[in-house]
Tab-separated table of N, CA and C in Angstrom:
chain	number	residue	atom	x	y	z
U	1	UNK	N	0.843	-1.167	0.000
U	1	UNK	CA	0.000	0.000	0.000
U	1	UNK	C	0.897	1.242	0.000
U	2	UNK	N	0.701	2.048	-0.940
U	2	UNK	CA	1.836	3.331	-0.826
U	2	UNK	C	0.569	4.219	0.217
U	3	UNK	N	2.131	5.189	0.171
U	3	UNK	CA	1.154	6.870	1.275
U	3	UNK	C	-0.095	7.232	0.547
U	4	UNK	N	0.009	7.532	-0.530
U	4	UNK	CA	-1.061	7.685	-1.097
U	4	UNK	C	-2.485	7.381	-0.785
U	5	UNK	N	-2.563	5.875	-0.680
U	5	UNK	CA	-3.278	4.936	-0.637
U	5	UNK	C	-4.065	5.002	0.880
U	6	UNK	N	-3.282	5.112	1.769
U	6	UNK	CA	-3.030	5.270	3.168
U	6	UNK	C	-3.642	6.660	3.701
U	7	UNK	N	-3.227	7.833	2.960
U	7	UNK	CA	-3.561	9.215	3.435
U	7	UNK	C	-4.877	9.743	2.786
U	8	UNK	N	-5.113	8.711	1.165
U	8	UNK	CA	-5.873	9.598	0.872
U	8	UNK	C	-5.734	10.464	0.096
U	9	UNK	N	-4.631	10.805	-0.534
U	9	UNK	CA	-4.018	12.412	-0.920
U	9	UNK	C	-3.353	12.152	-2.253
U	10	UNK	N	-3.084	13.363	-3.063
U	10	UNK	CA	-3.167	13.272	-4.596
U	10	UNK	C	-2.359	14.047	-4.735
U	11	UNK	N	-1.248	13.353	-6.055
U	11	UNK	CA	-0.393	14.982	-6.299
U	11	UNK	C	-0.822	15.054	-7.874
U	12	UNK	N	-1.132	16.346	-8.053
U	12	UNK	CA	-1.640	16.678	-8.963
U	12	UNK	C	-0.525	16.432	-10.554
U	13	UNK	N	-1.796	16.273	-11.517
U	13	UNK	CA	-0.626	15.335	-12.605
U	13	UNK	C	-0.039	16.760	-13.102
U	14	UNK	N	1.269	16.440	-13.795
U	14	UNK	CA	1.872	17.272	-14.570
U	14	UNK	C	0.925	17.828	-16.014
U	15	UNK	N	1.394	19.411	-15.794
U	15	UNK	CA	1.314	19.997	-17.377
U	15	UNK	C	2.083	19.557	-18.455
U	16	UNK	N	1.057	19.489	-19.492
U	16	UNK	CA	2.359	18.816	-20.721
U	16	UNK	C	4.118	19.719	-20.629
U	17	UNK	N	4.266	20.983	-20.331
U	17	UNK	CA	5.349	21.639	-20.868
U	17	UNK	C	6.066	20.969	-19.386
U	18	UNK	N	5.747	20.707	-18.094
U	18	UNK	CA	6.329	19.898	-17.301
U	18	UNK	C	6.436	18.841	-17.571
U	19	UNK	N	6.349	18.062	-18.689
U	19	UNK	CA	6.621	16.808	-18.734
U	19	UNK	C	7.372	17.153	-19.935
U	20	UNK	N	7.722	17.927	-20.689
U	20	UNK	CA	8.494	18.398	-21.457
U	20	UNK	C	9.599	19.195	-21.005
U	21	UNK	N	9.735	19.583	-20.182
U	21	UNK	CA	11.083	20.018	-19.394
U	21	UNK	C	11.079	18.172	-18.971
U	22	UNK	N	10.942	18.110	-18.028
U	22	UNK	CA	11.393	16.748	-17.358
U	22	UNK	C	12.356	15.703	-18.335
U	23	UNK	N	11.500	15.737	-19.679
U	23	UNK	CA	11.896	14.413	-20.844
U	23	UNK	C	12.753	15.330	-21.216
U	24	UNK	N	13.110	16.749	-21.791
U	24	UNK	CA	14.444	17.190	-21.868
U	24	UNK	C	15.114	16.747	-21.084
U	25	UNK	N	15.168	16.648	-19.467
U	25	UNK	CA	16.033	16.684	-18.549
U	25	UNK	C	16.905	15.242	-18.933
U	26	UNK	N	15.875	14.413	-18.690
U	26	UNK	CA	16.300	12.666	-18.989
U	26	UNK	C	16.838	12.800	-19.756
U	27	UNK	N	16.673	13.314	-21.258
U	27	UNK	CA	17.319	13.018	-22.781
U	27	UNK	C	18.969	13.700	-22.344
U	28	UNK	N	19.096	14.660	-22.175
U	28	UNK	CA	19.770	15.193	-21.520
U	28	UNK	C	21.016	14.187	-20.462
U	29	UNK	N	20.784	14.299	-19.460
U	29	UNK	CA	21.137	13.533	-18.678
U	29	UNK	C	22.003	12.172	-19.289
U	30	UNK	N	21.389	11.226	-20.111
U	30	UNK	CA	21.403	10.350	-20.477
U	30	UNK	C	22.762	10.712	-21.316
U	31	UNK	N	22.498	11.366	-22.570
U	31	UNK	CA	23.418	12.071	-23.537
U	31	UNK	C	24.677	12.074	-22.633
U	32	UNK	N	24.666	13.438	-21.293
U	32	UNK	CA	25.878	14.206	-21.131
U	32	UNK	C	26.316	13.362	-19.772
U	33	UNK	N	25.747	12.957	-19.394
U	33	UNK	CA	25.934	12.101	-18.064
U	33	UNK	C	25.205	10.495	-17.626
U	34	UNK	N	26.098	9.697	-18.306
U	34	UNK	CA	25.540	8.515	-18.232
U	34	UNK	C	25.399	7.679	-17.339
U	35	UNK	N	25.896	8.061	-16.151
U	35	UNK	CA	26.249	7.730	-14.288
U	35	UNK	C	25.622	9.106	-14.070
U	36	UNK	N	24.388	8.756	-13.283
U	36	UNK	CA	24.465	10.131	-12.390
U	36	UNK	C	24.220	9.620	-10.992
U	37	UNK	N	24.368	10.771	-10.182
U	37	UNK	CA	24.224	10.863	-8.809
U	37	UNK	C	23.826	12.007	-7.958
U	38	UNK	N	22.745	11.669	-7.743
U	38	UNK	CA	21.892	12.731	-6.580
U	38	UNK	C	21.900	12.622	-5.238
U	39	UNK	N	22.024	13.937	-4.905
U	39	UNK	CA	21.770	13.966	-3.719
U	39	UNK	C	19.785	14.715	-2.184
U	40	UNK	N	19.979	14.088	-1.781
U	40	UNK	CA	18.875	14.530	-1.356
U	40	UNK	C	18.734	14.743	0.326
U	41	UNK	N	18.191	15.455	1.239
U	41	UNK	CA	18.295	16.119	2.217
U	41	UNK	C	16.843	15.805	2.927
U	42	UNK	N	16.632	15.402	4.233
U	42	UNK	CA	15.433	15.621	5.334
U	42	UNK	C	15.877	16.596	6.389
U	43	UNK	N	16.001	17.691	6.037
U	43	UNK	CA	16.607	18.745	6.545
U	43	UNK	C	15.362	19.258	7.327
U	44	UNK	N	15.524	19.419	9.268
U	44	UNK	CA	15.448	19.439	9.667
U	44	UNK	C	15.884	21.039	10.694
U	45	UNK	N	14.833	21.605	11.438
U	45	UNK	CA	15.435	22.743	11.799
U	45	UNK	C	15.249	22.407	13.535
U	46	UNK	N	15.489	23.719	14.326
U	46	UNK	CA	15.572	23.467	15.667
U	46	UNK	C	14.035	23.557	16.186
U	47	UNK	N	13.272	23.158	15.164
U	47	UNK	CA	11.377	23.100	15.985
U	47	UNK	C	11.045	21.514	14.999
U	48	UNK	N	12.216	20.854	14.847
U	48	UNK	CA	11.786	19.532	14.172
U	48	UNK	C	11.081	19.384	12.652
U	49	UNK	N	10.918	20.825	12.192
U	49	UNK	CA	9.973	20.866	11.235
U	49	UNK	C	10.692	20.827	9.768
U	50	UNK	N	10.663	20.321	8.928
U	50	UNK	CA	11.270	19.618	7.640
U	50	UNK	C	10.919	20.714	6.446
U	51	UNK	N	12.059	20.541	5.973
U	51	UNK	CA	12.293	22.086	5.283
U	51	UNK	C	11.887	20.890	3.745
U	52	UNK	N	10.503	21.783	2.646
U	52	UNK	CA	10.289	20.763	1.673
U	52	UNK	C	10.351	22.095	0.461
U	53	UNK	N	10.651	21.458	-0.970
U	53	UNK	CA	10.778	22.523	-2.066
U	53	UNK	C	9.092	22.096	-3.034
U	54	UNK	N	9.107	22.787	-3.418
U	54	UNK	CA	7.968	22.723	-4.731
U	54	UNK	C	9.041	23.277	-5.981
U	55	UNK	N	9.006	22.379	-6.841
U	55	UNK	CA	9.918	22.522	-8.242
U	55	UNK	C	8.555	23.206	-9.166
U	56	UNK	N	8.718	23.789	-9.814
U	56	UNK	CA	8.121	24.548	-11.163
U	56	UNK	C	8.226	23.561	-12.013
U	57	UNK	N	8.639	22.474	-12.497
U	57	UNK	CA	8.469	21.688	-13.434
U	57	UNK	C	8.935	20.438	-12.894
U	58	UNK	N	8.099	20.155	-11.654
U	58	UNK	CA	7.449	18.600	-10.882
U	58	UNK	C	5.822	19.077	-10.167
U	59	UNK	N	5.545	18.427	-10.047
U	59	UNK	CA	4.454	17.830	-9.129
U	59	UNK	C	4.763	17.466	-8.106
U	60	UNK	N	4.198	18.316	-7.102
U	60	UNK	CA	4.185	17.869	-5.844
U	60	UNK	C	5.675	18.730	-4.818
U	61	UNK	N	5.308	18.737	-3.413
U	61	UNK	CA	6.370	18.667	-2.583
U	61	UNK	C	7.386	17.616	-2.716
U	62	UNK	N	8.441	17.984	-2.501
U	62	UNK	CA	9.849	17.083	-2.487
U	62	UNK	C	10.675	17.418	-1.468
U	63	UNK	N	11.827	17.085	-1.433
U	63	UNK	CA	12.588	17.230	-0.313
U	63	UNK	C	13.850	17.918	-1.208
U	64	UNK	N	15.082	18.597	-0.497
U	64	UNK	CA	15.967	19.517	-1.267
U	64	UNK	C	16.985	18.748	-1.300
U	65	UNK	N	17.240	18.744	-3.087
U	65	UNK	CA	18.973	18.647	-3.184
U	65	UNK	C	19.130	18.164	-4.734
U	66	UNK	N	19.712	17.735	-4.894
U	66	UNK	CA	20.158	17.790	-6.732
U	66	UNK	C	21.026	17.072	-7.122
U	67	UNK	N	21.731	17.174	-8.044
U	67	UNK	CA	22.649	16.287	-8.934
U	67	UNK	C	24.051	16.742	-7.866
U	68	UNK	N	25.194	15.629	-8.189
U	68	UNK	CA	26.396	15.922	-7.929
U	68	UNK	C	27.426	16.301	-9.067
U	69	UNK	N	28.291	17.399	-9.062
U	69	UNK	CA	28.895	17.838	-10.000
U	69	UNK	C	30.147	17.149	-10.209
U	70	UNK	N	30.831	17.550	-11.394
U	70	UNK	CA	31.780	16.953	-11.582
U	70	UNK	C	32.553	17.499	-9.961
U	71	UNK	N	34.039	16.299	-9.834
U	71	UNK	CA	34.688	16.786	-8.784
U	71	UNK	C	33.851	17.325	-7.581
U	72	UNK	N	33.082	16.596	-7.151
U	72	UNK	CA	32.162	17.351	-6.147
U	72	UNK	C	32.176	16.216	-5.111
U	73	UNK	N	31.974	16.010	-3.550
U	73	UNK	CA	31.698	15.416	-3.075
U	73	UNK	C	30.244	15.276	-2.648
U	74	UNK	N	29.615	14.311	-2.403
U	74	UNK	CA	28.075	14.415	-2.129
U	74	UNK	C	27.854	14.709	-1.484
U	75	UNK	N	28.684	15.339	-0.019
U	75	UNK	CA	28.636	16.242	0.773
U	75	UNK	C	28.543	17.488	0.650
U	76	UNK	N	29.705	17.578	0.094
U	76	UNK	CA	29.640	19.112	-0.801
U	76	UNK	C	28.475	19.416	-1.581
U	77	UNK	N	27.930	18.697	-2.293
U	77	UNK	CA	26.995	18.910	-3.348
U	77	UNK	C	25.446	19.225	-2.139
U	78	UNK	N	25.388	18.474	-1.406
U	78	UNK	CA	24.249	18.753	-0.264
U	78	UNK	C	24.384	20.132	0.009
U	79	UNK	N	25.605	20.194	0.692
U	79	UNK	CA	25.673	21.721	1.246
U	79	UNK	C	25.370	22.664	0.393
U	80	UNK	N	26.379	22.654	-0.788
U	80	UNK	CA	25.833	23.406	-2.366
U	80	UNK	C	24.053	23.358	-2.607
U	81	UNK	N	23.015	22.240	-2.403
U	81	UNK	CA	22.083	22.592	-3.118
U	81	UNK	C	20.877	23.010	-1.654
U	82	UNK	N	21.375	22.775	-0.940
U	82	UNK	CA	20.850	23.332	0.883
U	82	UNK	C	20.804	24.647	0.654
U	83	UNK	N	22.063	25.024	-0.100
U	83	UNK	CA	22.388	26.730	0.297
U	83	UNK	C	21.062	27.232	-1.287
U	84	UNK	N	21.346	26.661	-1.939
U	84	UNK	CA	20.524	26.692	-3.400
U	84	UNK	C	19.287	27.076	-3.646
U	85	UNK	N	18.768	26.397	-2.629
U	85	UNK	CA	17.508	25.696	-2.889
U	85	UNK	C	16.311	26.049	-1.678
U	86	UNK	N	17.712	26.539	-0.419
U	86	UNK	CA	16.170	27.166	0.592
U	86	UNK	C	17.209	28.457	1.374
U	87	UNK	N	18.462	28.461	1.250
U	87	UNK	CA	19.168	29.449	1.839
U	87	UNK	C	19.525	28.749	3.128
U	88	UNK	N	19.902	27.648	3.198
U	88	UNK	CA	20.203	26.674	4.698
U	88	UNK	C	21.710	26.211	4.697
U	89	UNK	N	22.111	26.138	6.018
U	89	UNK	CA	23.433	25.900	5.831
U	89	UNK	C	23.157	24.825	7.759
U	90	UNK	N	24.137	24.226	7.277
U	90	UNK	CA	24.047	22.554	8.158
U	90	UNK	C	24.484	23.103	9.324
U	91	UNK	N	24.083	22.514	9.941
U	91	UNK	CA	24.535	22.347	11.802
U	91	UNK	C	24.687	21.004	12.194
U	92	UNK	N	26.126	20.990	12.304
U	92	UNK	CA	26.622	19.588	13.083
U	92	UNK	C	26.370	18.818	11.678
U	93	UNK	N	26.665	17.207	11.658
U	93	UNK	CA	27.314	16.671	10.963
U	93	UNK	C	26.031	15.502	10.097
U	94	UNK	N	26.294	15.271	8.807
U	94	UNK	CA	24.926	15.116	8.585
U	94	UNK	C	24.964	13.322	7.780
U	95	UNK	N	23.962	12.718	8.294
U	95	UNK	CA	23.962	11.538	8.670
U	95	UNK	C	23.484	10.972	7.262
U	96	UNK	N	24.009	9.891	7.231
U	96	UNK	CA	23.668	9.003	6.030
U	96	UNK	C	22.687	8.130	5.879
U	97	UNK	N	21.594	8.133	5.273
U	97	UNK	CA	20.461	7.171	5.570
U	97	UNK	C	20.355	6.593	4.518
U	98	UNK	N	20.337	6.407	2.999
U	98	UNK	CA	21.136	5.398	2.335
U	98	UNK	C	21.040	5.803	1.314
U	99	UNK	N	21.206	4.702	0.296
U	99	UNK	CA	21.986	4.727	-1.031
U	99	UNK	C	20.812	4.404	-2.136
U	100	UNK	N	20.375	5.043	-2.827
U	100	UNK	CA	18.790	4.311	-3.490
U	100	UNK	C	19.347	4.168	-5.230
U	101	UNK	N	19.066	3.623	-5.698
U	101	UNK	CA	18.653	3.172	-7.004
U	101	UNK	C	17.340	4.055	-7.776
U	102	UNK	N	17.560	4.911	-8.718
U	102	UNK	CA	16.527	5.606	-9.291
U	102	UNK	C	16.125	5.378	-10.642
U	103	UNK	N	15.453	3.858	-10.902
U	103	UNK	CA	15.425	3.888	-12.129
U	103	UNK	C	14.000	4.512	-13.196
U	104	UNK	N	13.551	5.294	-12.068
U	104	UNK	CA	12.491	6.591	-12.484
U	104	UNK	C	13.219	7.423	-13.523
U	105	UNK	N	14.357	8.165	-13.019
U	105	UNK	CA	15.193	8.654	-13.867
U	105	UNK	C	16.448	8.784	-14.952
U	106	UNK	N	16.687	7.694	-14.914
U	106	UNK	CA	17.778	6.745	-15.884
U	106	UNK	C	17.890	5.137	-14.982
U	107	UNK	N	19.129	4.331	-15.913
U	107	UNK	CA	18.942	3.045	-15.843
U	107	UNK	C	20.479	3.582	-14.875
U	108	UNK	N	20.911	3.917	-14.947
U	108	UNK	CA	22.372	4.666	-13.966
U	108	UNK	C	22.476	5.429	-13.012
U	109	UNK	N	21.319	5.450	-12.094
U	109	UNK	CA	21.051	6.658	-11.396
U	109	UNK	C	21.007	6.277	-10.054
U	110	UNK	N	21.918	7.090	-8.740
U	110	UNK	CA	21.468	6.851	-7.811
U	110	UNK	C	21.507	8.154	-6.958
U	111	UNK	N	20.404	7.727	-5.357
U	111	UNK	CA	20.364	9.024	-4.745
U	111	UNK	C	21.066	8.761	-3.600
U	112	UNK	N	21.669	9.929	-3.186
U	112	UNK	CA	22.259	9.558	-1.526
U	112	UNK	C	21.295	10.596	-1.173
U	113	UNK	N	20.772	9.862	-0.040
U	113	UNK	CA	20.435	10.607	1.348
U	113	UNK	C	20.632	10.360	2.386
U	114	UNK	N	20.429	12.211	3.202
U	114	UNK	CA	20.943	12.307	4.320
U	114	UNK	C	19.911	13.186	5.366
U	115	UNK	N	20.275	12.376	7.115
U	115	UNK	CA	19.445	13.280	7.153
U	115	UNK	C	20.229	14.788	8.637
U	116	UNK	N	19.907	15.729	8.401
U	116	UNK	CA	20.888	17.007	8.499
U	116	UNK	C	20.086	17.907	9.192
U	117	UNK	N	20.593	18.297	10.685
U	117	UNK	CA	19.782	19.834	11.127
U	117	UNK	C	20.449	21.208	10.232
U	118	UNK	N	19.473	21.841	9.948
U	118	UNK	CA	19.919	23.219	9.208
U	118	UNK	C	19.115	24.432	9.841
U	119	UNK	N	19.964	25.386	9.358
U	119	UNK	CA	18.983	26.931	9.700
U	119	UNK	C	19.173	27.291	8.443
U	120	UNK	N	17.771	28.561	8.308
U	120	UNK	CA	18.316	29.202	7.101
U	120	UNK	C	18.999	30.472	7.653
U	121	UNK	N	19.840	30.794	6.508
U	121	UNK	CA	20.153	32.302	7.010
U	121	UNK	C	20.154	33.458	5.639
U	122	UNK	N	18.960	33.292	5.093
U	122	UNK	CA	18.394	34.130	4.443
U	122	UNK	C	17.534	33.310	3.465
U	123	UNK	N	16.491	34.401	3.408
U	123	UNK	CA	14.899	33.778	2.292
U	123	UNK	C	15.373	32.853	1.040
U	124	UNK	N	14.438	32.294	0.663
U	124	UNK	CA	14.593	31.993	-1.043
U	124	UNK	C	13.199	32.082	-1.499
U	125	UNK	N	13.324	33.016	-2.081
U	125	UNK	CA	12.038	33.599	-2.806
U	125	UNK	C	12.064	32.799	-4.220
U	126	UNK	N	10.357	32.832	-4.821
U	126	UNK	CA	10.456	32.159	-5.254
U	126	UNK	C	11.500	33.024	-7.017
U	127	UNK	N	11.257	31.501	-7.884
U	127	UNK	CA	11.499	31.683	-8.904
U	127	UNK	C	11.326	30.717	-10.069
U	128	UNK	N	12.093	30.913	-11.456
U	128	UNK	CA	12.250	29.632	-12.360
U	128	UNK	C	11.616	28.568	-12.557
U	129	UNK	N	12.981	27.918	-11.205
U	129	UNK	CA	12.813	26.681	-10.444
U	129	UNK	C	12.459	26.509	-8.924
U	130	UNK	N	12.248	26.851	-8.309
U	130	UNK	CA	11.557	26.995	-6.746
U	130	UNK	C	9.951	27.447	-7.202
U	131	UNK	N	9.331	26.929	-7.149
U	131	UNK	CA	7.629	27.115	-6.693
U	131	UNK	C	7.519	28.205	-5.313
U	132	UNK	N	8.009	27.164	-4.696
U	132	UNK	CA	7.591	27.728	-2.682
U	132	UNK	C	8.415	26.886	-2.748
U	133	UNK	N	9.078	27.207	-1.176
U	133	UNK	CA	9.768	26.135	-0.235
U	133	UNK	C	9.758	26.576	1.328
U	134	UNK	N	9.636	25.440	2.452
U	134	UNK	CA	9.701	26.121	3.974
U	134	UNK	C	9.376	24.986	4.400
U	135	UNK	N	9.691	25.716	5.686
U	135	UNK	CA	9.736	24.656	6.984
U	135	UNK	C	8.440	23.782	6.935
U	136	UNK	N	7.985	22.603	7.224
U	136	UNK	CA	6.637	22.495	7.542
U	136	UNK	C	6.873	21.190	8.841
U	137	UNK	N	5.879	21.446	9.751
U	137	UNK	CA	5.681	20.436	11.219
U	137	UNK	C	5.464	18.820	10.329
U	138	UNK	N	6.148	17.991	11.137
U	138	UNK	CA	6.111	16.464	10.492
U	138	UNK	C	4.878	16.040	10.368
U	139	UNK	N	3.643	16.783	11.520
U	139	UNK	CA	2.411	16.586	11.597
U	139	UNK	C	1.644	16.865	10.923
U	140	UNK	N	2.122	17.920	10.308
U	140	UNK	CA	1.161	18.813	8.865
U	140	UNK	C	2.126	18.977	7.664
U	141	UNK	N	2.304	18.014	7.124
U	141	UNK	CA	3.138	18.171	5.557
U	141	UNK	C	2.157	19.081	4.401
U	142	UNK	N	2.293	19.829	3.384
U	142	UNK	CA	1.694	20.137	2.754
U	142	UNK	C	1.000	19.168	1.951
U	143	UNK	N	-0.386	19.390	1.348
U	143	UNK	CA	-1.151	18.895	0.806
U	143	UNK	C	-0.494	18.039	-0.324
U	144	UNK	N	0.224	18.376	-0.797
U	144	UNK	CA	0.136	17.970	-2.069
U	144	UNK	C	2.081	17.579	-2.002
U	145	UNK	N	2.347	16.987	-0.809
U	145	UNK	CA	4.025	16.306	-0.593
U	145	UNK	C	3.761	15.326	-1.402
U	146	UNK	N	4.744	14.529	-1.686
U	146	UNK	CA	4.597	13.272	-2.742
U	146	UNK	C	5.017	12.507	-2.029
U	147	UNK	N	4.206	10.938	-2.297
U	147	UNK	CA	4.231	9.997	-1.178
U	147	UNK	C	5.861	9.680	-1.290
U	148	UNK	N	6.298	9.741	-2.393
U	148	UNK	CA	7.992	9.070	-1.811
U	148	UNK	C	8.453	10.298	-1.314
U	149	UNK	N	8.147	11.378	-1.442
U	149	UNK	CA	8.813	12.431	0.042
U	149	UNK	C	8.446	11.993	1.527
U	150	UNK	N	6.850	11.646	1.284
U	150	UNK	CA	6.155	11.151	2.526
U	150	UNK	C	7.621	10.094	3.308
U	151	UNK	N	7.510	8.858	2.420
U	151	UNK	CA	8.220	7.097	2.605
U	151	UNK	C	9.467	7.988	2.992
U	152	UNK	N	10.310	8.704	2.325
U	152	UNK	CA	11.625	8.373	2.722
U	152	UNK	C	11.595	9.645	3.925
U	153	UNK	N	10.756	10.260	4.456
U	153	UNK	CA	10.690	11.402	5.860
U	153	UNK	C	10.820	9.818	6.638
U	154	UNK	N	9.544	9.293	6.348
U	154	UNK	CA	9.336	8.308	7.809
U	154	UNK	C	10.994	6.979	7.756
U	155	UNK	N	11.465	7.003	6.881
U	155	UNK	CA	13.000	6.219	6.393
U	155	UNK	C	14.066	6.837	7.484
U	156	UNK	N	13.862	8.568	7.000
U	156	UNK	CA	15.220	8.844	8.017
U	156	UNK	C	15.164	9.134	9.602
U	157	UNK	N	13.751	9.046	9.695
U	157	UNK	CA	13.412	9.166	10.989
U	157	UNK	C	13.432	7.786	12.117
U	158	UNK	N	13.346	7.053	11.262
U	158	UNK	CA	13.103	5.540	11.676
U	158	UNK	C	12.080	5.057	11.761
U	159	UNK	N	11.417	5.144	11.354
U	159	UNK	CA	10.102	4.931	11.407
U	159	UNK	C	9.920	4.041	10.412
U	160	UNK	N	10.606	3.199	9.635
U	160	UNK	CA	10.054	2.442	8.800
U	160	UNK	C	12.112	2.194	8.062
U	161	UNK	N	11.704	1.212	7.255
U	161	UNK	CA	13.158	0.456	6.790
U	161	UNK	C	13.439	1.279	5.641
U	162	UNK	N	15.040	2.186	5.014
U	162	UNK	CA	14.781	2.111	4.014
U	162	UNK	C	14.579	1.108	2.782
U	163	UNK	N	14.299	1.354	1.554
U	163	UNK	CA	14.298	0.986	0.668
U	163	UNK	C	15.101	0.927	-0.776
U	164	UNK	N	15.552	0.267	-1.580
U	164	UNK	CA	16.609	0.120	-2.378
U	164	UNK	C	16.407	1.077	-3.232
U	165	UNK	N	15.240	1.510	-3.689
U	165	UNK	CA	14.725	2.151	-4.788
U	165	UNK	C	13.819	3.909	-4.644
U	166	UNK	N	14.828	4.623	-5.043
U	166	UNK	CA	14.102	6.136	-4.647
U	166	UNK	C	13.006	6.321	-5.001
């Protein structure tokens, strides 16, 4: 039974030109980077409440973080898309909760996540690519989070096993 199923709750389907950015992205991807590796964040502030992004060309709440660059460590690349993506920068040392397989997005793809207390120390308004993004209580996720944001919150929390597959 996914979250979905469980909560009740719907993420609204993509616009064609969002699914046309996206299939650029893949075609893309595929072409210039045939190994990729993402990184992803349950970033956490000092009231427990989980910092989530809305992308302009996805559906749904997600959680923050992005590709790893050339020469980049996936550490580095966290911190890089933390600072990016909500204006957050880490406190204390940020924990590894695992290694996933994404074959949503290529046949080569994997995500690291982690999970990390942060503050922000300045806005990120929106734009582009940011919809909205902010803090929200574990108790009240926004409407429209996506159940694998849902699965892998309750993953780094412990609340459930991860899973091989992002």
């Amino acid at each position: 039974m996914t979250c979905a199923e469980i909560t009740g709750e719907t993420v609204p389907a993509q616009a064609p030109w969002q699914r046309f950015i996206r299939l650029g992205q893949r075609v893309a991807g595929l072409l210039l980077r045939p190994k990729t590796l993402g990184v992803r964040a349950v970033a956490l502030d000092d009231q427990n409440r989980v910092f989530l992004v809305r992308h302009t060309y996805l559906p749904g709440f997600c959680l923050p973080g992005g590709g790893v660059e050339a020469r980049e460590t996936a550490l580095r690349s966290l911190e890089r898309e933390l600072d990016e993506e909500g204006g957050l920068e880490t406190i204390g040392p940020a924990r590894l909760i695992g290694f996933y397989y994404n074959p949503k997005h290529s046949s080569r793809d994997h995500v690291v996540l982690y999970l990390v207390r942060v503050r922000q120390t300045k806005p990120r308004p929106a734009d582009w690519e940011i919809a909205e993004c902010g803090f929200y209580p574990l108790d009240a996720l926004p409407q429209h989070t996506t159940p694998a944001t849902r699965a892998h919150i309750q993953e780094a929390l412990g609340f459930s096993q991860p899973s091989s597959h992002w």
